GROMACS .gro file of C-alpha atoms in nm:
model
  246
    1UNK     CA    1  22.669  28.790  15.151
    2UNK     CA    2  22.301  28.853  15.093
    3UNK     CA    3  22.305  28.852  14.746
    4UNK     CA    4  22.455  28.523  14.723
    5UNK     CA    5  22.750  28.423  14.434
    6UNK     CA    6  22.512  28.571  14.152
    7UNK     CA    7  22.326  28.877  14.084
    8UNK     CA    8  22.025  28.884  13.878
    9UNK     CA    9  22.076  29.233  13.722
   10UNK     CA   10  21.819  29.105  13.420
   11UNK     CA   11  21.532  29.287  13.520
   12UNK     CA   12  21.452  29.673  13.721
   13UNK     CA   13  21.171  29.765  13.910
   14UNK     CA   14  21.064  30.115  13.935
   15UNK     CA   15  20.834  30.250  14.178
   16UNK     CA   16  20.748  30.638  14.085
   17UNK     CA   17  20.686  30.717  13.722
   18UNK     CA   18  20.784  31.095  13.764
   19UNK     CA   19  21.015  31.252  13.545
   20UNK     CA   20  21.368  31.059  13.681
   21UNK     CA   21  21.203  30.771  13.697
   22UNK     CA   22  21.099  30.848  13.381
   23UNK     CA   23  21.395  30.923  13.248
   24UNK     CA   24  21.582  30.600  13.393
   25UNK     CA   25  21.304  30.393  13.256
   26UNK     CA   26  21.377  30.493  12.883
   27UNK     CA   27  21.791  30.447  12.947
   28UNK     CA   28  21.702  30.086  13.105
   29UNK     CA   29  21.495  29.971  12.802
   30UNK     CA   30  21.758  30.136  12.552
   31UNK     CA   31  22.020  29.924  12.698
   32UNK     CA   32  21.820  29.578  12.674
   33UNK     CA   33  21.684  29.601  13.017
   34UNK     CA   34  21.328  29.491  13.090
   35UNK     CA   35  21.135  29.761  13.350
   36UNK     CA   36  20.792  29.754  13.581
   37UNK     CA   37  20.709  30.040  13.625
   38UNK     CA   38  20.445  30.145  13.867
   39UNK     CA   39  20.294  30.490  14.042
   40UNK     CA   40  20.038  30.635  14.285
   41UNK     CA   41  19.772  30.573  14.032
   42UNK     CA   42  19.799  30.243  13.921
   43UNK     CA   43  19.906  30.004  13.620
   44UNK     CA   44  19.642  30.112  13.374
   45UNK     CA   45  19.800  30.510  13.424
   46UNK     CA   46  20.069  30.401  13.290
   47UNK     CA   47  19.924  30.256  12.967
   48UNK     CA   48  20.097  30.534  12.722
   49UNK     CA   49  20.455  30.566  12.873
   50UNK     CA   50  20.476  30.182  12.871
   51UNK     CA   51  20.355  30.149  12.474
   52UNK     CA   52  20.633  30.381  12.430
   53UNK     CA   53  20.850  30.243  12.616
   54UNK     CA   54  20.802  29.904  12.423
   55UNK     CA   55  20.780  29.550  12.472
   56UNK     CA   56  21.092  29.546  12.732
   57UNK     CA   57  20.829  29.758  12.973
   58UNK     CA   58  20.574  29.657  13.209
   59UNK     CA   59  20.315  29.861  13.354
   60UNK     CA   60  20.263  29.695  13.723
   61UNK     CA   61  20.103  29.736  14.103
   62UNK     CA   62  20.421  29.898  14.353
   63UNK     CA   63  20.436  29.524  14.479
   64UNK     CA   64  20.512  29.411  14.125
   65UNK     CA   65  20.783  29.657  14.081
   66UNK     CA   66  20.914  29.577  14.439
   67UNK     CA   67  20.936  29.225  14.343
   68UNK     CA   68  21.126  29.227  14.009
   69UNK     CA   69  21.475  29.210  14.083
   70UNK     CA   70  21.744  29.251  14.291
   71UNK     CA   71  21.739  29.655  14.166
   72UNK     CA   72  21.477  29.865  14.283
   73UNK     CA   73  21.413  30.224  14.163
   74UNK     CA   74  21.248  30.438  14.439
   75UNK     CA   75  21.203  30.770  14.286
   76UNK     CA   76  20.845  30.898  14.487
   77UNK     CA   77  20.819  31.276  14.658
   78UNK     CA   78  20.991  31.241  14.979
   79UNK     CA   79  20.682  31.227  15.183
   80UNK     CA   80  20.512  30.937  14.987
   81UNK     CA   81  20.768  30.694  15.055
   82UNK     CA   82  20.627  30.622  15.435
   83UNK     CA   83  20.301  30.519  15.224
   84UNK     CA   84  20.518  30.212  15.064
   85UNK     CA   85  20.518  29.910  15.312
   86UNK     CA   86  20.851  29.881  15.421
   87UNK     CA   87  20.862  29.499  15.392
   88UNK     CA   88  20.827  29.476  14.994
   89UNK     CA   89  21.196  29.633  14.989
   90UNK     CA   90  21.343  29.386  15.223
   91UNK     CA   91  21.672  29.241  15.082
   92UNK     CA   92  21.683  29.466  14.726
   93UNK     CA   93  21.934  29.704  14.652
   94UNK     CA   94  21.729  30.000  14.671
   95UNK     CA   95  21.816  30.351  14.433
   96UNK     CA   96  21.697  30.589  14.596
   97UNK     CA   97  21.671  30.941  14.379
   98UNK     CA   98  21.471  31.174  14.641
   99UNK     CA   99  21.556  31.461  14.741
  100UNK     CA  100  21.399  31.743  15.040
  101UNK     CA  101  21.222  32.042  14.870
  102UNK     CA  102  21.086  32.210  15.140
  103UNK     CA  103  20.856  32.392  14.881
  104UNK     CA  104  20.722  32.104  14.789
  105UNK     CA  105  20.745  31.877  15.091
  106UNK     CA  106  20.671  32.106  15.363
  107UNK     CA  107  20.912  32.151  15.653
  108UNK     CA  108  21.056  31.832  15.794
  109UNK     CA  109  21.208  31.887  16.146
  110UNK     CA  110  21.444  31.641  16.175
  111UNK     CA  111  21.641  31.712  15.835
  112UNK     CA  112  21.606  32.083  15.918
  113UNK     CA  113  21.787  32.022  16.214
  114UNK     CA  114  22.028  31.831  15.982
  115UNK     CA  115  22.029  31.519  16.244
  116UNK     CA  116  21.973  31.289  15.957
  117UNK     CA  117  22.043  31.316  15.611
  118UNK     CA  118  21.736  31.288  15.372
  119UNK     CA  119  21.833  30.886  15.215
  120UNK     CA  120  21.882  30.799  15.608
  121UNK     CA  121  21.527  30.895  15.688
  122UNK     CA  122  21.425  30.670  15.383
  123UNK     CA  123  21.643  30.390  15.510
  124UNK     CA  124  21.510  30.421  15.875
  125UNK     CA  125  21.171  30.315  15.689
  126UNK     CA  126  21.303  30.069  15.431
  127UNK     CA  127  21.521  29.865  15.702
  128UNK     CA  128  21.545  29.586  15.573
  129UNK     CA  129  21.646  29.775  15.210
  130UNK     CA  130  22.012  29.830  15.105
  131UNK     CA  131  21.966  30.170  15.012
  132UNK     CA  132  22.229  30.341  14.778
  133UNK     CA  133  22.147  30.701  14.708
  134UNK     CA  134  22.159  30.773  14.310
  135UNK     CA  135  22.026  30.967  14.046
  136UNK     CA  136  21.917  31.255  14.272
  137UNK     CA  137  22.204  31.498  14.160
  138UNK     CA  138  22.141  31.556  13.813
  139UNK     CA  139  21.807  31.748  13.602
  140UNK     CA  140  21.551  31.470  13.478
  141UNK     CA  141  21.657  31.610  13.108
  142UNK     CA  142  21.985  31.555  13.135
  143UNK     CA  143  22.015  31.133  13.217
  144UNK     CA  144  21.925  31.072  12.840
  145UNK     CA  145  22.162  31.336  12.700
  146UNK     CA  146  22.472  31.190  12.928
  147UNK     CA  147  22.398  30.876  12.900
  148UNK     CA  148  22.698  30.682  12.685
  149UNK     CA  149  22.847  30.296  12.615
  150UNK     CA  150  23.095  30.150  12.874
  151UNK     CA  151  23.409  30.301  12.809
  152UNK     CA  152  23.315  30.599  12.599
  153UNK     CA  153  23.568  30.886  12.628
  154UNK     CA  154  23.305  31.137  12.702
  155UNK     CA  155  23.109  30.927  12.955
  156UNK     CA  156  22.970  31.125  13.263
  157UNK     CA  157  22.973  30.981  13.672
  158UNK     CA  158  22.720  30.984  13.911
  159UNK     CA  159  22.785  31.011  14.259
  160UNK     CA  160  22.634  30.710  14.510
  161UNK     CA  161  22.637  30.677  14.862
  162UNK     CA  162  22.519  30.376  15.106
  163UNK     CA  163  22.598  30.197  15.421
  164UNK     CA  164  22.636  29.865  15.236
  165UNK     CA  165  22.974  29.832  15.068
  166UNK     CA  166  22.805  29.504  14.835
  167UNK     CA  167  22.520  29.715  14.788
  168UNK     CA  168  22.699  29.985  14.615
  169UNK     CA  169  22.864  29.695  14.391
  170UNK     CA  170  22.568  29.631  14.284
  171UNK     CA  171  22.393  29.969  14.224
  172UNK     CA  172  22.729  30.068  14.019
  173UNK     CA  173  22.670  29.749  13.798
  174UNK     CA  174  22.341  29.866  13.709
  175UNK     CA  175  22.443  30.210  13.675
  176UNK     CA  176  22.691  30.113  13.435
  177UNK     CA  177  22.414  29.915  13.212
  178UNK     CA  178  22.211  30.260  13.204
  179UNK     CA  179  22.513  30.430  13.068
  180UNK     CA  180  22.691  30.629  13.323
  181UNK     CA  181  23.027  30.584  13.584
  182UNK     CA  182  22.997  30.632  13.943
  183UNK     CA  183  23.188  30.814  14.202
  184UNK     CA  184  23.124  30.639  14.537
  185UNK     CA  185  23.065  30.952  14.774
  186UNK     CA  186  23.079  30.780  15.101
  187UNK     CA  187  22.793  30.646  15.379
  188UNK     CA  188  22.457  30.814  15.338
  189UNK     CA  189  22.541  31.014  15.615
  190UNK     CA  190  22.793  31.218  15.352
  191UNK     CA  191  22.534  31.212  15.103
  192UNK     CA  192  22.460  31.605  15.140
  193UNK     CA  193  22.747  31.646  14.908
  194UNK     CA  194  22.538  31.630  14.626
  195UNK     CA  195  22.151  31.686  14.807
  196UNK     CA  196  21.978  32.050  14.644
  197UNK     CA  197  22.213  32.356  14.640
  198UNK     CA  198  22.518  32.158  14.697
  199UNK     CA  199  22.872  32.122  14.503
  200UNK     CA  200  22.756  31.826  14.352
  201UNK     CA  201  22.379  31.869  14.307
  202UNK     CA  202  22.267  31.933  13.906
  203UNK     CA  203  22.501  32.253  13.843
  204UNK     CA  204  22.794  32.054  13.813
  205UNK     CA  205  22.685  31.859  13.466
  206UNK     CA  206  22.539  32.197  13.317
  207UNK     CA  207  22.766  32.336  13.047
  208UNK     CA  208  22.722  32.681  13.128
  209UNK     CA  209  22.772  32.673  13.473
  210UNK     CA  210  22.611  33.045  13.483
  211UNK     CA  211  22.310  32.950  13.374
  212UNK     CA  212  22.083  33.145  13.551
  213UNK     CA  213  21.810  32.926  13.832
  214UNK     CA  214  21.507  32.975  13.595
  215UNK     CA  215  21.702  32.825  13.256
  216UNK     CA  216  21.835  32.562  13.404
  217UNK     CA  217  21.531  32.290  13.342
  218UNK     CA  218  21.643  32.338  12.900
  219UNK     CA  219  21.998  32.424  12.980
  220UNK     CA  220  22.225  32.224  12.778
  221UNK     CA  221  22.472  31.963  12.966
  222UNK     CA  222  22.840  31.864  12.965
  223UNK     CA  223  22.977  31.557  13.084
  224UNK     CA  224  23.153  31.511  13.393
  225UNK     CA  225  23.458  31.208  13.454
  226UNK     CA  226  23.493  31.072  13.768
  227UNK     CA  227  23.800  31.296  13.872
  228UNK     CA  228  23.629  31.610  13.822
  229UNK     CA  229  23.306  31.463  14.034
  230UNK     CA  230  23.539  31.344  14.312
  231UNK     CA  231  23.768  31.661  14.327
  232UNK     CA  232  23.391  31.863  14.360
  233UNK     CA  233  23.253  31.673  14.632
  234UNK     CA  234  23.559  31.692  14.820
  235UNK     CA  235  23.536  32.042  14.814
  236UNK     CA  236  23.161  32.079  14.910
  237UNK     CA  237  23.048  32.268  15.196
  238UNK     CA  238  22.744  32.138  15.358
  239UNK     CA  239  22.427  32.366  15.290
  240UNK     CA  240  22.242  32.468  15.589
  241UNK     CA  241  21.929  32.237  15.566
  242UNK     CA  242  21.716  32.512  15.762
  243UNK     CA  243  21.809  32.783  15.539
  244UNK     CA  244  21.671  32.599  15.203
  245UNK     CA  245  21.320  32.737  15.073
  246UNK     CA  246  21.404  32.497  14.756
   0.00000   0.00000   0.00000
């Protein structure tokens, strides 16, 4: 096993400082776990978030949050992550929150011809990562607002997916310390059941599941058990990749 018998889950590196990273940064420190947090910019850009973050963060370089722990955060726009040398990722359980916005991203032939799904074109650069494909289903706003304690009656699941069966152990351990279940979705070849206009992308945890495109960024959420999550990926049609202008 690559891990070995223990897992050093004491510490998280994060590598994007956007608003999920963000977001997952505030829910580590809030649960007693230290953070380095680093971006594009560099440590010293980072000198505000990580004062109010408090003494549990650390502003850092990319190669200080690679090297934290065993959990790595990768939460970058989808074509900054070839800019990351692929080595500082060997051997860490890598979440990997990105998602393909065309509008954004500009069109990317091989995921508009659907022969990869967008965490395996991450993985094919980050081979030596064990990349588990998390946090990119639900709005930046909602992780603190779903967020609860281990064994809460109201607590909300995220769905994962990875090729690496220990991998996903440990990304659902971590998970679990920043307040939320899991639902494990399948290989990252499944993982379009919850990538951008899918079942299980962001609609599913809003409480008015109406809510119109443009409200959707202050719409209020509801939590979502396990059951419901599994019984709506199930049920998810895959989204033509070509089609999306999101």
């Amino acid at each position: 096993m690559f891990f070995g018998s223990r897992i050093r889950l004491s510490r998280l590196g994060i590598i994007g400082s956007g608003n999920i990273g963000t977001a997952i940064a505030r829910l580590a420190v809030a649960g007693g776990v230290p953070v380095v947090i680093a971006n594009s910019r560099g440590p010293e850009s980072l000198a505000d978030l990580v004062a109010e973050l408090g003494p549990l963060a650390m502003a850092g370089t990319t190669e200080e949050a690679a090297a934290a722990g065993e959990v790595v955060v990768l939460s970058v726009p989808l074509p900054a992550h070839t800019s990351i040398q692929p080595s500082l990722l060997d051997g860490k359980v890598v979440l990997d929150t990105g998602n393909y916005y065309p509008y954004r991203d500009g069109r990317i032939r091989e995921l508009d011809d659907e022969q990869v799904t967008t965490s395996e074109l991450v993985q094919r650069h980050f081979a030596g990562a064990h990349l588990v494909k998390a946090f990119n289903s639900i709005l930046a706003h909602h992780i603190p607002l779903l967020a609860r304690p281990s064994g809460a009656a109201d607590r909300t699941a995220l769905p994962i997916a990875g090729d690496d069966q220990q991998a996903k152990s440990v990304a659902a351990a971590m998970i679990d310390r920043l307040g939320y279940d899991v639902h494990d979705a399948g290989s990252l070849a499944e993982s379009w059941r919850f990538e951008p206009e899918a079942a299980g992308y962001t609609r599913v945890y809003l409480a008015d599941q109406s809510t119109p495109v443009e409200d959707m960024l202050t719409a209020a959420p509801a939590p979502v058990d396990a059951a419901r999550l599994a019984a709506v990926l199930e049920s998810a049609e895959r989204v033509r990749v070509a089609d999306r202008a999101f």
